[in-house]
């Protein structure tokens, strides 16, 4: 109780301390006060004082009522197309879960690849990569994968309590969790953070669409995906040689499901059209958010989703509120010149580095700072712009720096069990200890970092100059 | 099933029929296409084809993807301060219900005024009027009043099944339902439609704040509130002379509640500060939406509201989505010149009327058109701007025309049982038949109309010129 109170005093102390400190030369008082409140809001989450929603509400209220930011600027995030895409995507993803289409796809993959732990892991990882572009919430995707991983593990006799028997389940759980990190790096539309990051990168002059993203990510992400089940098997051996009964079990369950239901058909066709629209959006000058709006409308019209399903999505409203606010505040930090000021400070410490060294330093620093963050999006909002700016000023080619940081924003999520909200359900399954989660998280993140730096760098330079 | 399919074809038929009809002289194709989709969306709700959310999603998707409206315009409603106020107010109101403060206030009123049916009715009506400014959702306010009305009725032995005994309950139910209509007309912040209407009125050049609203509404609304229990007692006699046990029952229940809990204290203080902020907003140049954001933040910080409470508010998200979309589309209809075009058409039919006759005609027409609408907000969005414009062009003083229509937008809600979402819970209680609800609705609405025209008109001209 006292510990909680003390923790809750931290963000206020930070806000007041910075607010009333002398404004550094080169910054307006407005920018400095915004920085004080923004840092306090982020730190409130880092130290576990208040959740993001609480911090965001207090922050936006304080900033507008104190006259630091105009209401129109403070509220602009709510009308931002990327923020709206995240919100609508959360709602649309419910159709895949509810209709049973997600489960069917997973079972189909297991029935074909599930003859050994490695095969099972590949089936999970490939399923994830295949459904990811139509699933712009990796948390929702985790919600589809988890019951499959759990039933496959239990079906093979692996239970959390059993010291040896738990290993297969633990292996599959970690593979699935790390897979979400990679599939999110693979597709622009596979996680809520990506469109946000792209929006920030626009300010540095790099336009990234669905097509240019998949072109740049394909080689490093697919290599990392291909490597993942083997790497985790080496770090955490599953302890079982073969699971010959899994494909049959999946086939049996598929048989029970019967042919595609009406709702599955409608969901499948709607998503196919939406994904086609997203892929061709640049070419046909279609607004991606409006494609999602229309998709949601069609699913509601067809009764695949109902108003009752939406009524259960209060969590999405909470996400909408804090995301829109922090997004607008982060944008204002940039507008008011704070980002470039902070960038210059960071740059002064890194001065004289050649651009390749600077690039590597920034990416490595960006990945390890994630130990401090409990949300990928909050790190993207707080730091992506600054790091990108420092790299670009130091001579790193803009697309390389942008993609380097954007991909890292996805693959760094397994570095801690709470490094991404999609981890929670897998980490809480009981198959792995906290120590194992941190150890596996570190080594797997190091491997991802190596692949994206060593293979990703030349590939991105080749395709995106 | 076939009837549903046919009904669902109506909005599409309307949209396609208007879209491909020749564009009337004086309108751009853009404005005409927007009109086609907007009318189809509203009619989809009127004929019961699709709910507002579904219609809004399809409408915004179609309009942006067809290039009729730019994404930035189509999404602008999400960042609108009034729309955000509605959303945050819904969330904040949960604290009054959850903390028990709303129940306590109601019990307190009953314990003082509850000695007869008339006294009970006054206690309900005055409670409602007193808590309304801090309760910007009249549906949420109905959710606080309803259990009190129900328990008071049952406590006095009045049950729905009993032909005579049900009369007390029916009397109180209708008083409470009609009370919500009047308390919404009394305070700017008492219903979600008011800030929306005010926002529309701004386009005709009349700025209305919390203070100027209550000044203009006070006399007609308080007279109507004072008259309501007497009028309904005449139209639907409660059949009981006195309920001497009700005050004691309320006192007993208050005693059981004990002193104000921590959460009630925090809610009370937070609301007191918020209401003070709303009242003084114009004077101190405070943004009312940011006051609500801060209030929500404080209630979350104090754990009066938790993230779990917000997670249950998916309905609010649905409201946010359709409201923001329809709000933006209605604004665009105005921007693109459609409203003034429609206004000219309506005006040509009403040409030559002196301004007082025009004013009365417009208000009466506006009230009776509500027979067609199931949502107050949708009529405000569709018609308030047009009616206001016609009146202003015909020489009616702008503040008079604006207040006349704004107040009507609240008090017309009892004209049918489905004329406002806050009615539903009372209408569904079983104490009154559908026939009684329609009959009482008509006579009570006529009485409200008379009070607001005969007393409200000179008063508004006196205070707001």
Short mmCIF file of C-alpha atoms in Angstrom, two decimals, chain A:
data_model
loop_
_atom_site.label_atom_id
_atom_site.label_comp_id
_atom_site.label_asym_id
_atom_site.label_seq_id
_atom_site.Cartn_x
_atom_site.Cartn_y
_atom_site.Cartn_z
CA UNK A 1 0.00 0.00 0.00
CA UNK A 2 2.74 2.44 1.02
CA UNK A 3 4.89 1.07 -1.78
CA UNK A 4 2.04 1.73 -4.21
CA UNK A 5 1.58 5.27 -2.91
CA UNK A 6 5.31 5.94 -3.25
CA UNK A 7 5.31 4.52 -6.76
CA UNK A 8 2.34 6.68 -7.64
CA UNK A 9 4.19 9.76 -6.44
CA UNK A 10 6.98 9.16 -8.97
CA UNK A 11 5.24 10.46 -12.13
CA UNK A 12 3.99 13.56 -10.30
CA UNK A 13 7.46 14.23 -8.93
CA UNK A 14 8.91 13.86 -12.43
CA UNK A 15 6.25 16.10 -13.98
CA UNK A 16 6.65 18.86 -11.39
CA UNK A 17 10.43 18.55 -11.29
CA UNK A 18 10.84 18.95 -15.04
CA UNK A 19 8.02 21.51 -15.46
CA UNK A 20 9.57 23.93 -12.97
CA UNK A 21 13.19 23.28 -13.93
CA UNK A 22 14.80 26.03 -16.06
CA UNK A 23 13.80 25.68 -19.71
CA UNK A 24 16.93 24.58 -21.64
CA UNK A 25 18.24 27.02 -24.23
CA UNK A 26 16.82 26.23 -27.64
CA UNK A 27 13.42 25.06 -26.38
CA UNK A 28 10.16 26.95 -25.84
CA UNK A 29 8.50 26.75 -22.41
CA UNK A 30 5.57 25.10 -24.20
CA UNK A 31 7.77 22.28 -25.56
CA UNK A 32 9.43 21.84 -22.16
CA UNK A 33 6.13 21.59 -20.27
CA UNK A 34 4.78 19.13 -22.82
CA UNK A 35 7.95 17.07 -22.35
CA UNK A 36 7.48 17.15 -18.55
CA UNK A 37 3.95 15.76 -18.79
CA UNK A 38 4.77 13.27 -21.55
CA UNK A 39 7.74 11.79 -19.67
CA UNK A 40 5.66 11.61 -16.49
CA UNK A 41 2.90 9.75 -18.35
CA UNK A 42 5.30 7.22 -19.86
CA UNK A 43 7.21 6.78 -16.59
CA UNK A 44 3.92 6.24 -14.75
CA UNK A 45 3.51 3.09 -16.84
CA UNK A 46 7.17 2.04 -16.57
CA UNK A 47 7.17 2.13 -12.76
CA UNK A 48 3.69 0.59 -12.59
CA UNK A 49 2.11 3.63 -10.94
CA UNK A 50 -0.91 4.02 -13.25
CA UNK A 51 -2.05 2.32 -16.42
CA UNK A 52 -1.66 4.06 -19.77
CA UNK A 53 -5.31 5.14 -19.94
CA UNK A 54 -5.19 6.90 -16.57
CA UNK A 55 -1.89 8.57 -17.40
CA UNK A 56 -3.11 9.68 -20.83
CA UNK A 57 -6.35 11.21 -19.47
CA UNK A 58 -4.53 13.19 -16.79
CA UNK A 59 -1.84 14.24 -19.27
CA UNK A 60 -4.19 15.56 -21.94
CA UNK A 61 -6.40 17.29 -19.37
CA UNK A 62 -3.43 18.99 -17.74
CA UNK A 63 -1.88 20.09 -21.01
CA UNK A 64 -5.06 21.62 -22.44
CA UNK A 65 -6.29 23.20 -19.20
CA UNK A 66 -2.86 24.74 -18.56
CA UNK A 67 -2.91 26.22 -22.05
CA UNK A 68 0.21 24.28 -23.10
CA UNK A 69 -1.53 22.69 -26.10
CA UNK A 70 -4.60 23.84 -28.05
CA UNK A 71 -7.59 21.46 -27.83
CA UNK A 72 -7.59 20.90 -31.61
CA UNK A 73 -3.98 19.68 -31.48
CA UNK A 74 -4.50 17.62 -28.33
CA UNK A 75 -7.53 15.79 -29.80
CA UNK A 76 -6.17 15.39 -33.33
CA UNK A 77 -5.04 11.81 -32.69
CA UNK A 78 -8.65 10.62 -32.52
CA UNK A 79 -9.15 11.48 -36.19
CA UNK A 80 -5.80 10.05 -37.29
CA UNK A 81 -6.26 7.38 -39.95
CA UNK A 82 -3.64 5.04 -38.39
CA UNK A 83 -5.13 5.25 -34.93
CA UNK A 84 -8.58 4.55 -36.39
CA UNK A 85 -7.17 1.60 -38.34
CA UNK A 86 -5.94 0.04 -35.10
CA UNK A 87 -9.36 0.47 -33.49
CA UNK A 88 -11.36 -0.90 -36.40
CA UNK A 89 -8.88 -3.74 -36.92
CA UNK A 90 -9.40 -4.88 -33.33
CA UNK A 91 -13.14 -5.04 -33.96
CA UNK A 92 -12.83 -6.76 -37.32
CA UNK A 93 -10.44 -9.40 -35.91
CA UNK A 94 -13.22 -10.61 -33.63
CA UNK A 95 -14.92 -12.08 -36.69
CA UNK A 96 -12.00 -14.44 -37.35
CA UNK A 97 -12.11 -15.72 -33.78
CA UNK A 98 -15.91 -15.83 -33.51
CA UNK A 99 -16.62 -17.44 -36.87
CA UNK A 100 -14.13 -20.25 -36.16
CA UNK A 101 -12.11 -19.44 -39.26
CA UNK A 102 -8.94 -18.83 -37.26
CA UNK A 103 -9.24 -22.18 -35.49
CA UNK A 104 -9.86 -23.96 -38.80
CA UNK A 105 -6.76 -22.49 -40.42
CA UNK A 106 -4.63 -23.48 -37.43
CA UNK A 107 -6.00 -27.02 -37.39
CA UNK A 108 -5.36 -27.31 -41.10
CA UNK A 109 -1.70 -26.35 -40.58
CA UNK A 110 -1.25 -28.78 -37.66
CA UNK A 111 -2.85 -31.60 -39.65
CA UNK A 112 -0.15 -31.13 -42.28
CA UNK A 113 2.97 -30.32 -40.25
CA UNK A 114 2.30 -31.71 -36.80
CA UNK A 115 4.22 -35.03 -36.80
CA UNK A 116 7.05 -33.87 -34.45
CA UNK A 117 7.70 -31.02 -32.00
CA UNK A 118 9.65 -29.25 -34.72
CA UNK A 119 6.85 -29.85 -37.22
CA UNK A 120 4.29 -28.59 -34.73
CA UNK A 121 6.37 -25.50 -34.04
CA UNK A 122 6.71 -24.83 -37.78
CA UNK A 123 2.98 -25.29 -38.26
CA UNK A 124 2.30 -22.69 -35.54
CA UNK A 125 4.89 -20.24 -36.79
CA UNK A 126 3.78 -20.54 -40.43
CA UNK A 127 0.10 -20.33 -39.50
CA UNK A 128 0.86 -17.14 -37.67
CA UNK A 129 2.85 -15.69 -40.57
CA UNK A 130 0.04 -16.61 -42.99
CA UNK A 131 -2.85 -15.09 -41.06
CA UNK A 132 -0.90 -12.07 -39.77
CA UNK A 133 -1.59 -9.57 -42.58
CA UNK A 134 -5.35 -9.86 -42.05
CA UNK A 135 -4.95 -9.65 -38.27
CA UNK A 136 -3.71 -6.20 -37.40
CA UNK A 137 -3.80 -7.00 -33.70
CA UNK A 138 -1.11 -9.46 -32.67
CA UNK A 139 -2.88 -9.83 -29.34
CA UNK A 140 -6.01 -11.06 -31.14
CA UNK A 141 -3.78 -13.37 -33.21
CA UNK A 142 -2.27 -14.70 -29.99
CA UNK A 143 -5.81 -15.36 -28.83
CA UNK A 144 -6.34 -17.62 -31.85
CA UNK A 145 -2.97 -19.40 -31.58
CA UNK A 146 -2.98 -19.98 -27.82
CA UNK A 147 -5.91 -22.43 -27.58
CA UNK A 148 -4.37 -24.42 -30.45
CA UNK A 149 -0.94 -24.53 -28.78
CA UNK A 150 -2.54 -25.48 -25.48
CA UNK A 151 -4.71 -28.25 -26.91
CA UNK A 152 -1.84 -29.63 -28.99
CA UNK A 153 0.41 -29.66 -25.89
CA UNK A 154 -2.18 -31.29 -23.67
CA UNK A 155 -3.08 -33.70 -26.45
CA UNK A 156 0.57 -34.82 -26.41
CA UNK A 157 0.47 -35.29 -22.61
CA UNK A 158 2.49 -32.19 -21.75
CA UNK A 159 1.28 -30.46 -18.57
CA UNK A 160 2.67 -27.42 -16.68
CA UNK A 161 3.17 -29.30 -13.37
CA UNK A 162 5.33 -32.09 -14.79
CA UNK A 163 9.10 -31.23 -14.64
CA UNK A 164 9.97 -33.13 -17.85
CA UNK A 165 6.57 -33.43 -19.51
CA UNK A 166 6.07 -29.65 -19.47
CA UNK A 167 8.99 -29.15 -21.88
CA UNK A 168 7.02 -29.75 -25.12
CA UNK A 169 4.37 -27.26 -24.04
CA UNK A 170 6.99 -24.73 -22.95
CA UNK A 171 8.80 -25.12 -26.26
CA UNK A 172 5.64 -24.54 -28.29
CA UNK A 173 4.49 -21.66 -26.09
CA UNK A 174 7.75 -19.79 -26.55
CA UNK A 175 7.83 -20.50 -30.28
CA UNK A 176 4.30 -19.10 -30.64
CA UNK A 177 5.10 -16.02 -28.57
CA UNK A 178 8.29 -15.27 -30.50
CA UNK A 179 6.48 -16.02 -33.73
CA UNK A 180 4.06 -13.17 -33.04
CA UNK A 181 7.05 -10.84 -32.79
CA UNK A 182 8.38 -11.93 -36.19
CA UNK A 183 5.06 -12.05 -38.04
CA UNK A 184 4.49 -8.52 -36.78
CA UNK A 185 7.81 -7.48 -38.31
CA UNK A 186 6.88 -9.29 -41.55
CA UNK A 187 3.63 -7.45 -42.37
CA UNK A 188 2.76 -3.77 -42.04
CA UNK A 189 -0.78 -4.68 -40.98
CA UNK A 190 0.18 -7.41 -38.49
CA UNK A 191 0.36 -5.24 -35.37
CA UNK A 192 -1.04 -1.96 -34.19
CA UNK A 193 2.40 -0.44 -33.70
CA UNK A 194 3.47 -0.67 -37.35
CA UNK A 195 1.10 1.89 -38.88
CA UNK A 196 1.93 4.21 -35.97
CA UNK A 197 5.64 3.82 -36.64
CA UNK A 198 5.12 4.36 -40.37
CA UNK A 199 3.23 7.55 -39.59
CA UNK A 200 6.18 8.77 -37.48
CA UNK A 201 8.63 7.83 -40.24
CA UNK A 202 6.66 9.97 -42.72
CA UNK A 203 7.92 13.01 -40.82
CA UNK A 204 11.48 12.03 -41.78
CA UNK A 205 10.40 11.89 -45.39
CA UNK A 206 10.08 8.14 -45.96
CA UNK A 207 6.75 6.87 -47.32
CA UNK A 208 6.17 3.18 -46.52
CA UNK A 209 3.19 1.23 -47.86
CA UNK A 210 1.98 -2.34 -47.49
CA UNK A 211 3.99 -3.42 -50.55
CA UNK A 212 7.27 -1.68 -49.77
CA UNK A 213 7.14 -3.02 -46.19
CA UNK A 214 6.74 -6.68 -47.17
CA UNK A 215 9.47 -6.31 -49.79
CA UNK A 216 11.93 -4.98 -47.20
CA UNK A 217 10.94 -7.31 -44.38
CA UNK A 218 10.56 -10.53 -46.37
CA UNK A 219 14.17 -11.77 -46.43
CA UNK A 220 15.27 -11.09 -42.83
CA UNK A 221 11.88 -11.93 -41.30
CA UNK A 222 11.45 -15.19 -43.23
CA UNK A 223 15.02 -16.27 -42.35
CA UNK A 224 14.31 -15.52 -38.68
CA UNK A 225 10.98 -17.37 -38.88
CA UNK A 226 12.69 -20.35 -40.51
CA UNK A 227 15.37 -20.36 -37.80
CA UNK A 228 13.09 -19.86 -34.78
CA UNK A 229 11.84 -23.44 -34.11
CA UNK A 230 15.39 -24.82 -34.49
CA UNK A 231 16.92 -22.15 -32.26
CA UNK A 232 14.37 -22.56 -29.47
CA UNK A 233 14.73 -26.38 -29.70
CA UNK A 234 18.44 -25.92 -29.02
CA UNK A 235 17.91 -23.41 -26.16
CA UNK A 236 14.98 -25.31 -24.60
CA UNK A 237 14.80 -28.92 -25.88
CA UNK A 238 11.18 -30.10 -26.06
CA UNK A 239 12.15 -33.52 -24.67
CA UNK A 240 9.93 -35.44 -27.09
CA UNK A 241 10.98 -36.93 -30.39
CA UNK A 242 7.77 -37.20 -32.32
CA UNK A 243 4.06 -36.43 -31.94
CA UNK A 244 2.59 -38.70 -34.61
CA UNK A 245 -0.92 -38.42 -33.14
CA UNK A 246 -1.19 -34.62 -33.52
CA UNK A 247 -1.99 -34.50 -37.27
CA UNK A 248 -4.69 -37.14 -36.82
CA UNK A 249 -6.17 -35.23 -33.85
CA UNK A 250 -6.27 -32.06 -35.90
CA UNK A 251 -7.85 -33.91 -38.83
CA UNK A 252 -10.43 -35.37 -36.46
CA UNK A 253 -11.25 -31.96 -35.08
CA UNK A 254 -11.46 -30.57 -38.62
CA UNK A 255 -13.87 -33.37 -39.48
CA UNK A 256 -16.00 -32.41 -36.50
CA UNK A 257 -16.03 -28.81 -37.73
CA UNK A 258 -17.45 -29.97 -41.05
CA UNK A 259 -17.53 -27.72 -44.09
CA UNK A 260 -17.03 -23.96 -43.83
CA UNK A 261 -20.00 -22.36 -42.10
CA UNK A 262 -21.83 -19.36 -43.57
CA UNK A 263 -20.04 -17.04 -41.12
CA UNK A 264 -16.63 -18.51 -41.97
CA UNK A 265 -17.30 -18.02 -45.68
CA UNK A 266 -18.35 -14.42 -45.20
CA UNK A 267 -15.37 -13.72 -42.94
CA UNK A 268 -12.97 -15.37 -45.38
CA UNK A 269 -14.29 -13.45 -48.39
CA UNK A 270 -14.42 -10.15 -46.47
CA UNK A 271 -10.83 -10.56 -45.29
CA UNK A 272 -9.65 -11.63 -48.73
CA UNK A 273 -11.17 -8.48 -50.23
CA UNK A 274 -9.79 -6.32 -47.40
CA UNK A 275 -6.28 -7.74 -47.76
CA UNK A 276 -6.49 -7.27 -51.53
CA UNK A 277 -7.57 -3.69 -50.91
CA UNK A 278 -4.70 -3.09 -48.49
CA UNK A 279 -2.20 -4.57 -50.93
CA UNK A 280 -3.50 -2.47 -53.82
CA UNK A 281 -4.25 0.64 -51.74
CA UNK A 282 -1.28 2.65 -53.01
CA UNK A 283 -1.93 1.70 -56.62
CA UNK A 284 -5.68 2.37 -56.57
CA UNK A 285 -5.40 5.36 -54.19
CA UNK A 286 -7.68 3.69 -51.64
CA UNK A 287 -7.68 4.81 -48.03
CA UNK A 288 -6.76 1.73 -45.94
CA UNK A 289 -8.76 2.85 -42.91
CA UNK A 290 -11.91 3.19 -45.00
CA UNK A 291 -11.37 -0.34 -46.32
CA UNK A 292 -11.44 -1.47 -42.68
CA UNK A 293 -14.56 0.63 -41.95
CA UNK A 294 -16.32 -0.99 -44.91
CA UNK A 295 -15.18 -4.46 -43.85
CA UNK A 296 -16.55 -3.90 -40.35
CA UNK A 297 -19.81 -2.64 -41.86
CA UNK A 298 -20.13 -5.73 -44.06
CA UNK A 299 -19.45 -8.11 -41.16
CA UNK A 300 -22.08 -6.29 -39.05
CA UNK A 301 -24.54 -6.25 -41.93
CA UNK A 302 -24.12 -10.00 -42.41
CA UNK A 303 -24.58 -10.58 -38.66
CA UNK A 304 -21.17 -12.29 -38.46
CA UNK A 305 -20.46 -9.62 -35.85
CA UNK A 306 -23.33 -8.20 -33.80
CA UNK A 307 -23.74 -5.10 -31.66
CA UNK A 308 -23.31 -7.42 -28.67
CA UNK A 309 -19.85 -8.36 -29.91
CA UNK A 310 -18.94 -4.68 -30.17
CA UNK A 311 -20.43 -4.06 -26.71
CA UNK A 312 -17.78 -6.43 -25.30
CA UNK A 313 -14.97 -4.34 -26.81
CA UNK A 314 -14.61 -1.76 -24.06
CA UNK A 315 -10.91 -2.67 -23.94
CA UNK A 316 -10.64 -1.40 -27.48
CA UNK A 317 -12.18 1.90 -26.39
CA UNK A 318 -9.55 2.19 -23.65
CA UNK A 319 -6.82 1.51 -26.23
CA UNK A 320 -8.37 4.07 -28.59
CA UNK A 321 -8.38 6.73 -25.87
CA UNK A 322 -4.78 6.37 -24.67
CA UNK A 323 -3.40 5.71 -28.12
CA UNK A 324 -5.04 8.77 -29.67
CA UNK A 325 -3.88 10.99 -26.82
CA UNK A 326 -0.28 9.77 -26.68
CA UNK A 327 -0.10 9.80 -30.45
CA UNK A 328 -1.16 13.43 -30.58
CA UNK A 329 1.18 14.41 -27.73
CA UNK A 330 4.10 12.62 -29.35
CA UNK A 331 3.27 14.44 -32.59
CA UNK A 332 3.20 17.74 -30.74
CA UNK A 333 6.60 17.04 -29.14
CA UNK A 334 7.84 16.79 -32.69
CA UNK A 335 5.97 19.88 -33.97
CA UNK A 336 7.23 21.99 -31.09
CA UNK A 337 10.82 21.06 -31.86
CA UNK A 338 11.46 18.82 -28.88
CA UNK A 339 12.29 15.70 -30.89
CA UNK A 340 14.95 17.44 -32.92
CA UNK A 341 16.34 19.04 -29.75
CA UNK A 342 16.59 15.65 -28.00
CA UNK A 343 18.01 14.18 -31.17
CA UNK A 344 20.73 16.80 -31.24
CA UNK A 345 21.64 15.97 -27.62
CA UNK A 346 21.82 12.25 -28.37
CA UNK A 347 23.65 13.01 -31.61
CA UNK A 348 26.27 15.06 -29.79
CA UNK A 349 27.16 11.96 -27.76
CA UNK A 350 27.39 9.87 -30.89
CA UNK A 351 29.19 12.47 -32.98
CA UNK A 352 32.01 11.37 -35.23
CA UNK A 353 30.69 7.85 -35.70
CA UNK A 354 30.60 6.67 -39.29
CA UNK A 355 27.04 6.02 -40.46
CA UNK A 356 27.26 2.20 -40.38
CA UNK A 357 28.53 2.27 -36.77
CA UNK A 358 25.93 4.88 -35.86
CA UNK A 359 23.18 2.75 -37.45
CA UNK A 360 24.19 -0.39 -35.55
CA UNK A 361 24.61 1.54 -32.29
CA UNK A 362 21.16 3.09 -32.59
CA UNK A 363 19.40 -0.19 -33.43
CA UNK A 364 21.14 -2.08 -30.59
CA UNK A 365 20.42 0.73 -28.12
CA UNK A 366 16.78 0.87 -29.29
CA UNK A 367 16.34 -2.89 -28.76
CA UNK A 368 17.86 -2.99 -25.28
CA UNK A 369 15.96 0.07 -24.06
CA UNK A 370 12.90 -2.16 -24.50
CA UNK A 371 13.78 -3.77 -21.17
CA UNK A 372 12.26 -0.63 -19.68
CA UNK A 373 9.01 -0.61 -21.65
CA UNK A 374 5.89 -2.67 -21.04
CA UNK A 375 4.28 -1.68 -24.30
CA UNK A 376 5.75 -1.71 -27.78
CA UNK A 377 3.56 1.19 -28.87
CA UNK A 378 4.69 3.44 -26.04
CA UNK A 379 8.34 2.96 -27.02
CA UNK A 380 7.46 3.64 -30.66
CA UNK A 381 5.66 6.82 -29.65
CA UNK A 382 8.39 7.97 -27.29
CA UNK A 383 11.60 7.04 -29.08
CA UNK A 384 11.21 5.97 -32.70
CA UNK A 385 11.10 9.54 -33.97
CA UNK A 386 14.15 10.62 -31.96
CA UNK A 387 16.28 7.63 -32.95
CA UNK A 388 15.28 7.99 -36.59
CA UNK A 389 16.15 11.67 -36.54
CA UNK A 390 19.58 11.07 -34.99
CA UNK A 391 20.38 8.38 -37.56
CA UNK A 392 19.25 10.47 -40.51
CA UNK A 393 21.26 13.49 -39.30
CA UNK A 394 24.31 11.22 -38.89
CA UNK A 395 24.12 10.16 -42.52
CA UNK A 396 22.34 6.79 -42.29
CA UNK A 397 20.19 6.30 -45.42
CA UNK A 398 16.63 7.21 -44.38
CA UNK A 399 14.84 3.99 -45.50
CA UNK A 400 17.51 1.80 -43.84
CA UNK A 401 17.28 3.65 -40.53
CA UNK A 402 13.47 3.66 -40.68
CA UNK A 403 13.11 -0.05 -41.47
CA UNK A 404 15.84 -0.97 -38.97
CA UNK A 405 13.91 0.69 -36.15
CA UNK A 406 10.43 -0.33 -37.39
CA UNK A 407 11.35 -4.03 -37.57
CA UNK A 408 13.07 -3.83 -34.17
CA UNK A 409 9.87 -2.36 -32.73
CA UNK A 410 8.23 -5.70 -33.46
CA UNK A 411 10.97 -8.28 -32.83
CA UNK A 412 12.13 -6.82 -29.51
CA UNK A 413 8.82 -7.69 -27.87
CA UNK A 414 9.97 -11.09 -26.48
CA UNK A 415 12.93 -9.58 -24.62
CA UNK A 416 10.79 -9.65 -21.46
CA UNK A 417 7.53 -11.52 -20.75
CA UNK A 418 5.72 -8.17 -20.47
CA UNK A 419 7.47 -6.61 -23.47
CA UNK A 420 4.27 -6.92 -25.52
CA UNK A 421 0.68 -7.46 -24.46
CA UNK A 422 0.40 -10.46 -26.80
CA UNK A 423 3.04 -12.26 -24.65
CA UNK A 424 0.93 -12.24 -21.51
CA UNK A 425 -1.34 -15.17 -22.29
CA UNK A 426 1.60 -17.44 -23.27
CA UNK A 427 3.83 -16.33 -20.39
CA UNK A 428 0.99 -16.94 -17.95
CA UNK A 429 0.37 -20.51 -19.18
CA UNK A 430 2.67 -21.91 -16.49
CA UNK A 431 4.79 -24.00 -18.91
CA UNK A 432 7.85 -21.76 -18.45
CA UNK A 433 9.37 -20.13 -15.36
CA UNK A 434 10.04 -16.38 -15.21
CA UNK A 435 13.78 -17.14 -15.32
CA UNK A 436 13.37 -19.25 -18.46
CA UNK A 437 11.26 -16.59 -20.10
CA UNK A 438 13.90 -13.91 -19.50
CA UNK A 439 16.79 -16.18 -20.60
CA UNK A 440 15.03 -17.37 -23.76
CA UNK A 441 13.86 -13.81 -24.39
CA UNK A 442 17.41 -12.47 -24.30
CA UNK A 443 18.97 -15.13 -26.53
CA UNK A 444 16.15 -15.16 -29.06
CA UNK A 445 16.15 -11.36 -29.26
CA UNK A 446 19.94 -11.41 -29.80
CA UNK A 447 19.44 -13.91 -32.63
CA UNK A 448 16.73 -11.75 -34.22
CA UNK A 449 18.98 -8.68 -33.89
CA UNK A 450 21.83 -10.54 -35.60
CA UNK A 451 19.64 -11.70 -38.51
CA UNK A 452 18.09 -8.28 -39.06
CA UNK A 453 21.48 -6.51 -38.86
CA UNK A 454 23.53 -8.98 -40.90
CA UNK A 455 20.97 -10.07 -43.51
CA UNK A 456 18.37 -7.34 -43.24
CA UNK A 457 20.77 -4.43 -43.68
CA UNK A 458 22.18 -5.35 -47.12
CA UNK A 459 18.72 -6.51 -48.28
CA UNK A 460 16.99 -3.26 -47.27
CA UNK A 461 19.80 -1.25 -48.89
CA UNK A 462 19.33 -3.34 -52.03
CA UNK A 463 15.52 -3.01 -52.30
CA UNK A 464 14.87 0.36 -50.68
CA UNK A 465 18.15 2.15 -51.28
#
